[in-house]
PDB file of C-alpha atoms in Angstrom:
ATOM      1  CA  MET S  23      90.755 110.479  79.459  1.00 35.00           C
ATOM      2  CA  THR S  24      94.060 111.338  77.306  1.00 33.00           C
ATOM      3  CA  THR S  25      95.757 108.805  74.649  1.00 38.00           C
ATOM      4  CA  THR S  26      98.496 110.894  73.108  1.00 38.00           C
ATOM      5  CA  THR S  27     101.478 108.547  72.198  1.00 43.00           C
ATOM      6  CA  ASP S  28     103.395 111.610  70.746  1.00 42.00           C
ATOM      7  CA  ILE S  29     104.671 113.555  73.401  1.00 43.00           C
ATOM      8  CA  PRO S  30     108.532 113.750  73.317  1.00 41.00           C
ATOM      9  CA  THR S  31     110.597 113.458  75.627  1.00 41.00           C
ATOM     10  CA  SER S  32     114.054 115.264  76.312  1.00 36.00           C
ATOM     11  CA  SER S  33     115.908 112.090  74.490  1.00 42.00           C
ATOM     12  CA  GLY S  34     113.994 112.428  71.684  1.00 48.00           C
ATOM     13  CA  GLY S  35     111.498 109.899  72.689  1.00 63.00           C
ATOM     14  CA  THR S  36     107.917 109.510  73.089  1.00 80.00           C
ATOM     15  CA  ARG S  37     105.928 109.401  75.974  1.00 90.00           C
ATOM     16  CA  LEU S  38     102.087 108.304  76.666  1.00 96.00           C
ATOM     17  CA  GLY S  39      99.656 110.583  78.167  1.00 96.00           C
ATOM     18  CA  GLU S  40      98.853 107.528  80.465  1.00 97.00           C
ATOM     19  CA  LEU S  41      99.859 104.017  81.438  1.00 98.00           C
ATOM     20  CA  SER S  42      98.999 101.588  83.585  1.00 98.00           C
ATOM     21  CA  TYR S  43     101.733  99.236  84.473  1.00 98.00           C
ATOM     22  CA  PHE S  44     101.388  96.101  86.388  1.00 98.00           C
ATOM     23  CA  PHE S  45     103.044  92.640  87.093  1.00 98.00           C
ATOM     24  CA  PRO S  46     102.093  89.054  88.619  1.00 97.00           C
ATOM     25  CA  ALA S  47     104.452  88.626  91.837  1.00 97.00           C
ATOM     26  CA  HIS S  48     104.319  85.040  93.442  1.00 96.00           C
ATOM     27  CA  ASN S  49     106.675  84.350  96.269  1.00 96.00           C
ATOM     28  CA  GLU S  50     108.825  87.093  94.744  1.00 96.00           C
ATOM     29  CA  ALA S  51     109.607  89.401  98.010  1.00 96.00           C
ATOM     30  CA  ALA S  52     113.200  89.086  96.646  1.00 96.00           C
ATOM     31  CA  ASN S  53     112.486  90.980  93.323  1.00 96.00           C
ATOM     32  CA  LEU S  54     109.774  93.033  94.574  1.00 97.00           C
ATOM     33  CA  ARG S  55     110.904  96.341  96.182  1.00 97.00           C
ATOM     34  CA  GLY S  56     113.627  96.828  93.560  1.00 97.00           C
ATOM     35  CA  LEU S  57     110.976  96.118  90.517  1.00 98.00           C
ATOM     36  CA  VAL S  58     108.858  98.842  91.781  1.00 98.00           C
ATOM     37  CA  GLU S  59     111.894 101.442  92.554  1.00 98.00           C
ATOM     38  CA  GLU S  60     113.087 100.651  89.396  1.00 98.00           C
ATOM     39  CA  ALA S  61     109.367 101.255  87.775  1.00 98.00           C
ATOM     40  CA  LEU S  62     108.712 104.594  89.574  1.00 98.00           C
ATOM     41  CA  ALA S  63     112.199 105.614  88.337  1.00 98.00           C
ATOM     42  CA  THR S  64     111.633 104.863  84.701  1.00 98.00           C
ATOM     43  CA  LEU S  65     107.845 105.206  84.107  1.00 98.00           C
ATOM     44  CA  PRO S  66     107.976 109.451  84.301  1.00 98.00           C
ATOM     45  CA  ASP S  67     110.309 108.780  81.247  1.00 97.00           C
ATOM     46  CA  LEU S  68     107.217 106.778  79.509  1.00 98.00           C
ATOM     47  CA  ALA S  69     104.388 108.400  80.415  1.00 98.00           C
ATOM     48  CA  GLU S  70     102.506 111.435  81.523  1.00 97.00           C
ATOM     49  CA  ALA S  71     100.538 110.159  84.122  1.00 98.00           C
ATOM     50  CA  PHE S  72     100.970 106.614  85.294  1.00 98.00           C
ATOM     51  CA  GLU S  73     100.405 103.971  88.222  1.00 98.00           C
ATOM     52  CA  VAL S  74     102.173 101.002  89.180  1.00 98.00           C
ATOM     53  CA  VAL S  75      99.418  97.941  90.318  1.00 98.00           C
ATOM     54  CA  ILE S  76     101.370  94.653  92.175  1.00 98.00           C
ATOM     55  CA  VAL S  77      99.213  91.774  91.570  1.00 98.00           C
ATOM     56  CA  ASP S  78     100.140  88.938  94.430  1.00 98.00           C
ATOM     57  CA  ASP S  79      99.376  85.881  93.886  1.00 97.00           C
ATOM     58  CA  GLY S  80      98.541  84.183  97.011  1.00 97.00           C
ATOM     59  CA  SER S  81     102.322  84.749  98.125  1.00 97.00           C
ATOM     60  CA  LYS S  82     103.409  82.493 101.017  1.00 96.00           C
ATOM     61  CA  ASP S  83     106.354  84.922 101.737  1.00 96.00           C
ATOM     62  CA  GLU S  84     106.740  88.652 102.395  1.00 97.00           C
ATOM     63  CA  THR S  85     105.322  89.651  99.123  1.00 98.00           C
ATOM     64  CA  PRO S  86     101.906  90.440 100.385  1.00 98.00           C
ATOM     65  CA  ARG S  87     103.732  92.791 103.099  1.00 98.00           C
ATOM     66  CA  ILE S  88     106.038  94.116 101.168  1.00 98.00           C
ATOM     67  CA  ALA S  89     103.729  95.377  98.308  1.00 98.00           C
ATOM     68  CA  ASP S  90     101.178  96.991 100.663  1.00 98.00           C
ATOM     69  CA  ASP S  91     104.572  98.648 102.297  1.00 98.00           C
ATOM     70  CA  LEU S  92     105.509 100.040  98.795  1.00 98.00           C
ATOM     71  CA  ALA S  93     101.415 101.164  98.045  1.00 98.00           C
ATOM     72  CA  ALA S  94     101.563 103.162 101.494  1.00 98.00           C
ATOM     73  CA  ALA S  95     105.063 104.997 100.558  1.00 98.00           C
ATOM     74  CA  HIS S  96     104.194 106.055  97.340  1.00 98.00           C
ATOM     75  CA  PRO S  97     100.795 107.375  95.569  1.00 98.00           C
ATOM     76  CA  GLN S  98     101.552 106.283  92.211  1.00 98.00           C
ATOM     77  CA  VAL S  99     101.189 101.898  93.531  1.00 98.00           C
ATOM     78  CA  ARG S 100      98.414 100.163  94.147  1.00 98.00           C
ATOM     79  CA  ALA S 101      98.527  96.575  95.482  1.00 98.00           C
ATOM     80  CA  VAL S 102      96.010  93.872  94.467  1.00 98.00           C
ATOM     81  CA  HIS S 103      96.336  90.488  96.557  1.00 98.00           C
ATOM     82  CA  HIS S 104      94.516  86.961  95.865  1.00 98.00           C
ATOM     83  CA  PRO S 105      93.900  84.922  99.392  1.00 96.00           C
ATOM     84  CA  THR S 106      94.955  81.713  97.599  1.00 96.00           C
ATOM     85  CA  ASN S 107      97.331  81.186  94.653  1.00 95.00           C
ATOM     86  CA  LEU S 108      94.869  81.317  91.396  1.00 95.00           C
ATOM     87  CA  GLY S 109      97.280  81.513  88.568  1.00 93.00           C
ATOM     88  CA  TYR S 110      99.321  83.056  86.212  1.00 94.00           C
ATOM     89  CA  GLY S 111      96.258  84.066  83.827  1.00 94.00           C
ATOM     90  CA  ALA S 112      94.302  84.976  87.230  1.00 95.00           C
ATOM     91  CA  ALA S 113      96.766  87.392  88.010  1.00 96.00           C
ATOM     92  CA  LEU S 114      96.940  88.889  84.597  1.00 97.00           C
ATOM     93  CA  ARG S 115      93.402  89.242  85.035  1.00 95.00           C
ATOM     94  CA  SER S 116      93.508  91.031  88.301  1.00 96.00           C
ATOM     95  CA  GLY S 117      95.933  93.671  87.022  1.00 97.00           C
ATOM     96  CA  PHE S 118      94.110  94.359  83.568  1.00 97.00           C
ATOM     97  CA  ALA S 119      90.716  94.894  85.609  1.00 96.00           C
ATOM     98  CA  ALA S 120      92.460  97.099  87.974  1.00 97.00           C
ATOM     99  CA  ALA S 121      94.259  99.172  85.518  1.00 97.00           C
ATOM    100  CA  ARG S 122      92.913 102.970  84.948  1.00 96.00           C
ATOM    101  CA  TYR S 123      94.542 104.264  82.143  1.00 97.00           C
ATOM    102  CA  ALA S 124      94.194 104.433  78.447  1.00 96.00           C
ATOM    103  CA  HIS S 125      96.946 101.954  78.036  1.00 97.00           C
ATOM    104  CA  LEU S 126      97.922  99.146  79.452  1.00 98.00           C
ATOM    105  CA  ALA S 127     101.449  97.237  79.600  1.00 98.00           C
ATOM    106  CA  PHE S 128     102.560  94.122  82.053  1.00 98.00           C
ATOM    107  CA  THR S 129     105.931  92.456  82.274  1.00 97.00           C
ATOM    108  CA  ASP S 130     106.915  89.569  84.899  1.00 95.00           C
ATOM    109  CA  GLY S 131     107.702  89.997  88.897  1.00 95.00           C
ATOM    110  CA  ASP S 132     110.729  88.367  88.330  1.00 94.00           C
ATOM    111  CA  ARG S 133     113.025  90.912  86.721  1.00 94.00           C
ATOM    112  CA  GLN S 134     113.558  89.496  83.430  1.00 94.00           C
ATOM    113  CA  PHE S 135     112.807  92.465  81.499  1.00 96.00           C
ATOM    114  CA  LYS S 136     113.567  96.091  82.096  1.00 97.00           C
ATOM    115  CA  VAL S 137     110.828  98.827  82.677  1.00 98.00           C
ATOM    116  CA  ALA S 138     112.512 100.733  80.407  1.00 97.00           C
ATOM    117  CA  ASP S 139     112.149  97.953  77.396  1.00 97.00           C
ATOM    118  CA  LEU S 140     108.571  98.995  77.631  1.00 98.00           C
ATOM    119  CA  GLY S 141     109.886 102.198  75.893  1.00 97.00           C
ATOM    120  CA  ARG S 142     110.646 100.288  72.689  1.00 97.00           C
ATOM    121  CA  LEU S 143     106.932  99.053  72.692  1.00 98.00           C
ATOM    122  CA  ILE S 144     105.535 102.788  73.101  1.00 97.00           C
ATOM    123  CA  GLU S 145     108.004 103.885  70.023  1.00 96.00           C
ATOM    124  CA  ARG S 146     106.101 101.171  68.172  1.00 96.00           C
ATOM    125  CA  MET S 147     102.284 101.843  69.226  1.00 94.00           C
ATOM    126  CA  ARG S 148     100.962 104.414  66.757  1.00 82.00           C
ATOM    127  CA  PRO S 149      97.046 105.813  67.315  1.00 74.00           C
ATOM    128  CA  GLY S 150      95.291 104.034  63.902  1.00 78.00           C
ATOM    129  CA  ASP S 151      98.117 101.775  63.424  1.00 90.00           C
ATOM    130  CA  VAL S 152      98.174  99.201  65.960  1.00 96.00           C
ATOM    131  CA  ASP S 153      96.216  98.380  69.214  1.00 97.00           C
ATOM    132  CA  VAL S 154      98.557  95.570  70.764  1.00 98.00           C
ATOM    133  CA  VAL S 155     102.438  95.409  70.410  1.00 98.00           C
ATOM    134  CA  ALA S 156     104.316  92.471  71.689  1.00 98.00           C
ATOM    135  CA  GLY S 157     107.059  91.530  72.367  1.00 97.00           C
ATOM    136  CA  TYR S 158     109.620  88.876  71.799  1.00 96.00           C
ATOM    137  CA  ARG S 159     112.892  88.092  73.390  1.00 94.00           C
ATOM    138  CA  ILE S 160     115.778  88.338  71.494  1.00 92.00           C
ATOM    139  CA  ARG S 161     117.613  85.735  73.203  1.00 83.00           C
ATOM    140  CA  ARG S 162     115.766  84.028  75.935  1.00 77.00           C
ATOM    141  CA  ALA S 163     117.378  83.716  79.381  1.00 67.00           C
ATOM    142  CA  ASP S 164     116.093  80.100  80.219  1.00 66.00           C
ATOM    143  CA  PRO S 165     117.141  76.791  80.419  1.00 67.00           C
ATOM    144  CA  LEU S 166     117.632  74.667  77.394  1.00 70.00           C
ATOM    145  CA  ALA S 167     114.418  72.701  78.326  1.00 69.00           C
ATOM    146  CA  ARG S 168     112.169  75.388  79.096  1.00 70.00           C
ATOM    147  CA  THR S 169     113.389  77.203  75.749  1.00 73.00           C
ATOM    148  CA  ALA S 170     112.806  73.836  73.535  1.00 76.00           C
ATOM    149  CA  TYR S 171     108.721  73.609  75.484  1.00 78.00           C
ATOM    150  CA  ALA S 172     108.022  77.302  74.410  1.00 79.00           C
ATOM    151  CA  ARG S 173     109.055  76.448  70.678  1.00 85.00           C
ATOM    152  CA  LEU S 174     106.839  73.733  70.581  1.00 90.00           C
ATOM    153  CA  TYR S 175     104.161  75.693  72.564  1.00 89.00           C
ATOM    154  CA  ARG S 176     104.459  78.550  69.971  1.00 90.00           C
ATOM    155  CA  LEU S 177     104.134  75.706  67.159  1.00 94.00           C
ATOM    156  CA  ALA S 178     101.250  74.135  68.112  1.00 95.00           C
ATOM    157  CA  ASN S 179      99.709  77.664  68.587  1.00 96.00           C
ATOM    158  CA  ARG S 180     100.782  78.387  64.908  1.00 95.00           C
ATOM    159  CA  ILE S 181      99.027  74.824  63.700  1.00 97.00           C
ATOM    160  CA  PHE S 182      96.055  74.331  65.892  1.00 97.00           C
ATOM    161  CA  PHE S 183      95.107  78.626  65.736  1.00 97.00           C
ATOM    162  CA  GLY S 184      96.945  80.123  63.227  1.00 96.00           C
ATOM    163  CA  LEU S 185      98.449  82.252  65.687  1.00 96.00           C
ATOM    164  CA  THR S 186     101.527  83.776  64.300  1.00 94.00           C
ATOM    165  CA  VAL S 187     103.036  85.858  66.945  1.00 95.00           C
ATOM    166  CA  ARG S 188     106.454  84.670  67.528  1.00 92.00           C
ATOM    167  CA  ASP S 189     107.135  85.055  71.300  1.00 94.00           C
ATOM    168  CA  VAL S 190     103.394  84.211  72.716  1.00 94.00           C
ATOM    169  CA  ASP S 191     103.948  84.097  76.456  1.00 90.00           C
ATOM    170  CA  CYS S 192     106.888  87.352  76.098  1.00 94.00           C
ATOM    171  CA  ALA S 193     105.423  88.819  79.239  1.00 94.00           C
ATOM    172  CA  CYS S 194     106.269  92.456  77.878  1.00 97.00           C
ATOM    173  CA  LYS S 195     103.165  93.342  76.438  1.00 98.00           C
ATOM    174  CA  LEU S 196     101.383  96.766  75.462  1.00 98.00           C
ATOM    175  CA  PHE S 197      97.822  97.655  74.855  1.00 98.00           C
ATOM    176  CA  THR S 198      95.487 100.226  74.571  1.00 97.00           C
ATOM    177  CA  ARG S 199      92.176 100.011  76.784  1.00 96.00           C
ATOM    178  CA  ALA S 200      90.058 100.344  73.342  1.00 95.00           C
ATOM    179  CA  SER S 201      91.212  97.330  72.026  1.00 96.00           C
ATOM    180  CA  LEU S 202      90.383  95.071  75.210  1.00 97.00           C
ATOM    181  CA  GLU S 203      86.682  96.327  75.215  1.00 96.00           C
ATOM    182  CA  GLY S 204      84.624  93.188  75.068  1.00 94.00           C
ATOM    183  CA  VAL S 205      86.999  90.475  74.980  1.00 97.00           C
ATOM    184  CA  ASN S 206      86.361  87.752  77.493  1.00 96.00           C
ATOM    185  CA  VAL S 207      89.267  85.134  78.537  1.00 96.00           C
ATOM    186  CA  GLU S 208      88.499  81.839  79.834  1.00 95.00           C
ATOM    187  CA  SER S 209      91.988  80.938  81.219  1.00 94.00           C
ATOM    188  CA  GLY S 210      93.130  81.559  84.626  1.00 91.00           C
ATOM    189  CA  GLY S 211      96.760  79.619  83.960  1.00 91.00           C
ATOM    190  CA  ALA S 212      99.755  79.784  81.463  1.00 91.00           C
ATOM    191  CA  PHE S 213      97.216  79.686  78.438  1.00 95.00           C
ATOM    192  CA  PHE S 214      96.028  82.964  79.100  1.00 96.00           C
ATOM    193  CA  SER S 215      98.377  84.893  76.810  1.00 96.00           C
ATOM    194  CA  ALA S 216      98.030  82.782  74.116  1.00 97.00           C
ATOM    195  CA  GLU S 217      94.072  82.900  74.534  1.00 98.00           C
ATOM    196  CA  LEU S 218      93.983  86.846  74.955  1.00 98.00           C
ATOM    197  CA  LEU S 219      96.060  87.107  71.615  1.00 98.00           C
ATOM    198  CA  ILE S 220      93.762  84.705  69.779  1.00 98.00           C
ATOM    199  CA  LYS S 221      90.339  86.629  70.461  1.00 98.00           C
ATOM    200  CA  LEU S 222      91.923  90.000  70.061  1.00 98.00           C
ATOM    201  CA  ARG S 223      92.812  88.906  66.278  1.00 96.00           C
ATOM    202  CA  ALA S 224      89.865  87.142  65.888  1.00 96.00           C
ATOM    203  CA  ARG S 225      88.226  90.930  66.723  1.00 95.00           C
ATOM    204  CA  GLY S 226      90.487  92.204  64.128  1.00 95.00           C
ATOM    205  CA  ARG S 227      93.219  93.951  66.634  1.00 96.00           C
ATOM    206  CA  ARG S 228      96.113  95.330  65.027  1.00 96.00           C
ATOM    207  CA  ILE S 229      99.210  93.365  66.997  1.00 97.00           C
ATOM    208  CA  ALA S 230     102.989  94.677  66.249  1.00 97.00           C
ATOM    209  CA  GLU S 231     105.767  92.679  67.446  1.00 97.00           C
ATOM    210  CA  VAL S 232     109.068  94.340  68.892  1.00 97.00           C
ATOM    211  CA  GLY S 233     112.466  92.775  70.296  1.00 97.00           C
ATOM    212  CA  VAL S 234     113.057  93.185  73.484  1.00 97.00           C
ATOM    213  CA  PRO S 235     116.084  91.779  76.027  1.00 95.00           C
ATOM    214  CA  HIS S 236     115.803  89.074  78.575  1.00 93.00           C
ATOM    215  CA  TYR S 237     118.148  88.703  81.206  1.00 91.00           C
ATOM    216  CA  PRO S 238     118.714  86.183  83.502  1.00 88.00           C
ATOM    217  CA  ARG S 239     116.839  85.808  87.042  1.00 81.00           C
ATOM    218  CA  THR S 240     118.985  86.488  89.836  1.00 79.00           C
ATOM    219  CA  ALA S 241     116.349  85.954  92.433  1.00 77.00           C
ATOM    220  CA  GLY S 242     113.834  83.999  93.565  1.00 63.00           C
ATOM    221  CA  SER S 243     112.235  80.508  91.702  1.00 62.00           C
ATOM    222  CA  PRO S 244     110.774  79.985  88.808  1.00 63.00           C
ATOM    223  CA  THR S 245     107.063  78.007  88.401  1.00 60.00           C
ATOM    224  CA  GLY S 246     105.939  78.165  85.149  1.00 52.00           C
ATOM    225  CA  ALA S 247     107.496  74.555  84.276  1.00 60.00           C
ATOM    226  CA  ARG S 248     105.937  72.632  87.223  1.00 73.00           C
ATOM    227  CA  PRO S 249     103.888  69.750  85.646  1.00 81.00           C
ATOM    228  CA  GLN S 250     100.855  71.364  87.561  1.00 84.00           C
ATOM    229  CA  VAL S 251     101.161  74.531  85.582  1.00 85.00           C
ATOM    230  CA  VAL S 252     101.940  72.846  81.964  1.00 87.00           C
ATOM    231  CA  LEU S 253      98.965  70.493  82.523  1.00 91.00           C
ATOM    232  CA  ARG S 254      96.206  73.043  82.884  1.00 93.00           C
ATOM    233  CA  ALA S 255      97.594  74.936  80.004  1.00 92.00           C
ATOM    234  CA  VAL S 256      97.595  71.923  77.840  1.00 93.00           C
ATOM    235  CA  ARG S 257      94.284  71.581  78.886  1.00 96.00           C
ATOM    236  CA  ASP S 258      92.781  74.917  78.282  1.00 96.00           C
ATOM    237  CA  PHE S 259      94.686  74.903  74.931  1.00 96.00           C
ATOM    238  CA  TRP S 260      92.555  71.815  73.793  1.00 97.00           C
ATOM    239  CA  ALA S 261      89.121  73.319  75.405  1.00 97.00           C
ATOM    240  CA  LEU S 262      89.545  76.531  73.204  1.00 97.00           C
ATOM    241  CA  ARG S 263      90.414  74.595  70.299  1.00 97.00           C
ATOM    242  CA  LEU S 264      87.624  71.907  70.515  1.00 97.00           C
ATOM    243  CA  ARG S 265      84.721  74.686  71.019  1.00 97.00           C
ATOM    244  CA  LEU S 266      86.477  77.003  68.177  1.00 97.00           C
ATOM    245  CA  TRP S 267      85.901  73.847  65.816  1.00 97.00           C
ATOM    246  CA  ALA S 268      82.383  72.998  67.362  1.00 97.00           C
ATOM    247  CA  ASP S 269      81.110  76.641  67.684  1.00 98.00           C
ATOM    248  CA  PRO S 270      83.586  79.794  66.880  1.00 96.00           C
ATOM    249  CA  ARG S 271      81.091  82.693  67.962  1.00 95.00           C
ATOM    250  CA  ARG S 272      80.672  81.167  71.100  1.00 97.00           C
ATOM    251  CA  ALA S 273      83.850  80.199  71.824  1.00 97.00           C
ATOM    252  CA  LEU S 274      85.169  83.558  71.404  1.00 96.00           C
ATOM    253  CA  GLY S 275      82.630  85.083  73.777  1.00 96.00           C
ATOM    254  CA  ARG S 276      83.332  82.791  76.723  1.00 96.00           C
ATOM    255  CA  GLY S 277      85.161  83.637  79.770  1.00 95.00           C
ATOM    256  CA  THR S 278      85.177  86.812  82.052  1.00 93.00           C
ATOM    257  CA  PRO S 279      85.828  90.561  80.400  1.00 95.00           C
ATOM    258  CA  ILE S 280      89.371  91.684  80.588  1.00 95.00           C
ATOM    259  CA  LEU S 281      88.496  95.290  81.926  1.00 94.00           C
ATOM    260  CA  GLY S 282      86.603  95.834  84.966  1.00 75.00           C
ATOM    261  CA  VAL S 283      86.800  92.513  86.520  1.00 50.00           C
ATOM    262  CA  THR S 284      88.871  91.194  89.414  1.00 48.00           C
ATOM    263  CA  SER S 285      89.873  87.716  89.428  1.00 48.00           C
ATOM    264  CA  LYS S 286      88.147  85.781  92.850  1.00 45.00           C
ATOM    265  CA  PRO S 287      88.897  82.526  94.376  1.00 42.00           C
TER     266      PRO S 287
END
C-alpha cells in the first residue's frame, strides 16, 4: 500500500498515493449527488487512487436511495448505512472504519467545504513531519449564535484538555492511517472530533493546521445546534475529563477502535 505524498500534478501541486474520502450524510438528499459529483471530478487531482464513502446516518429522506444509486453507478463510490440515526460521531466512526487507503480525509455532507480544498491539507502533509492536518475555517459561514458557541467550546477544550487546535470541529481533516492505529474513541456525538484529537495528541501524533474556506449552506437543514446534540457533547466532554483525572491511562484506552470497526445501532 503506497503512502507517497510527493507525486507532482500538472498544476505543480502534490498528490497522495492513496486517499479515502468520506462524509456523513443525515437527510442530505439535496446535497448528496452534487457533492459526490464534485468529489469524482476533483479527487483525481489529489490522489493516484481514491475512494468516496458515503455514510448515511439513518436518513429519513431520499439520501439512502441516492447513495445506493451513486455507488451502483461509480466503482469508486461506496455507501454505508445506519438503520437509525446514531449521531455525528458514530457516522464519522463508520467512515473511518470503512476507509481502506493509506490516507483518510473527511468533510461534512452539507457542502460547506469544497473537496478541492483538501489539496491545502495535502500540501501540508509530509512523511515523518506531520501525522494529522486539521483544517480551520478562515471565516466561518454560520449564524452568530453557533459561532459564539463554537468559541466557548474551543476555550473549554483548551482549558480542560490543553487542546490548542484552533477549530476543533472543523469538518475538514486529513489523517495518515498509521496515526489512527491503536486509537479508541468513545463519543458517538459531537464531541467525537475533540476526543479523537485529544487522544491523538496524547499518543504523540503530530498535528498541523491549515486554513480553509467555509461556505454557507445552500440546501438542507443543520442539526448540530439541537439541544439534544449539545447536551450529548457536554456529557461526553465531562465523562472524558473526569476519567482522565481518575485514571489517565485507562481513560485514553477506552472506546471503540477508529479503524476496522463500523458503528452499530
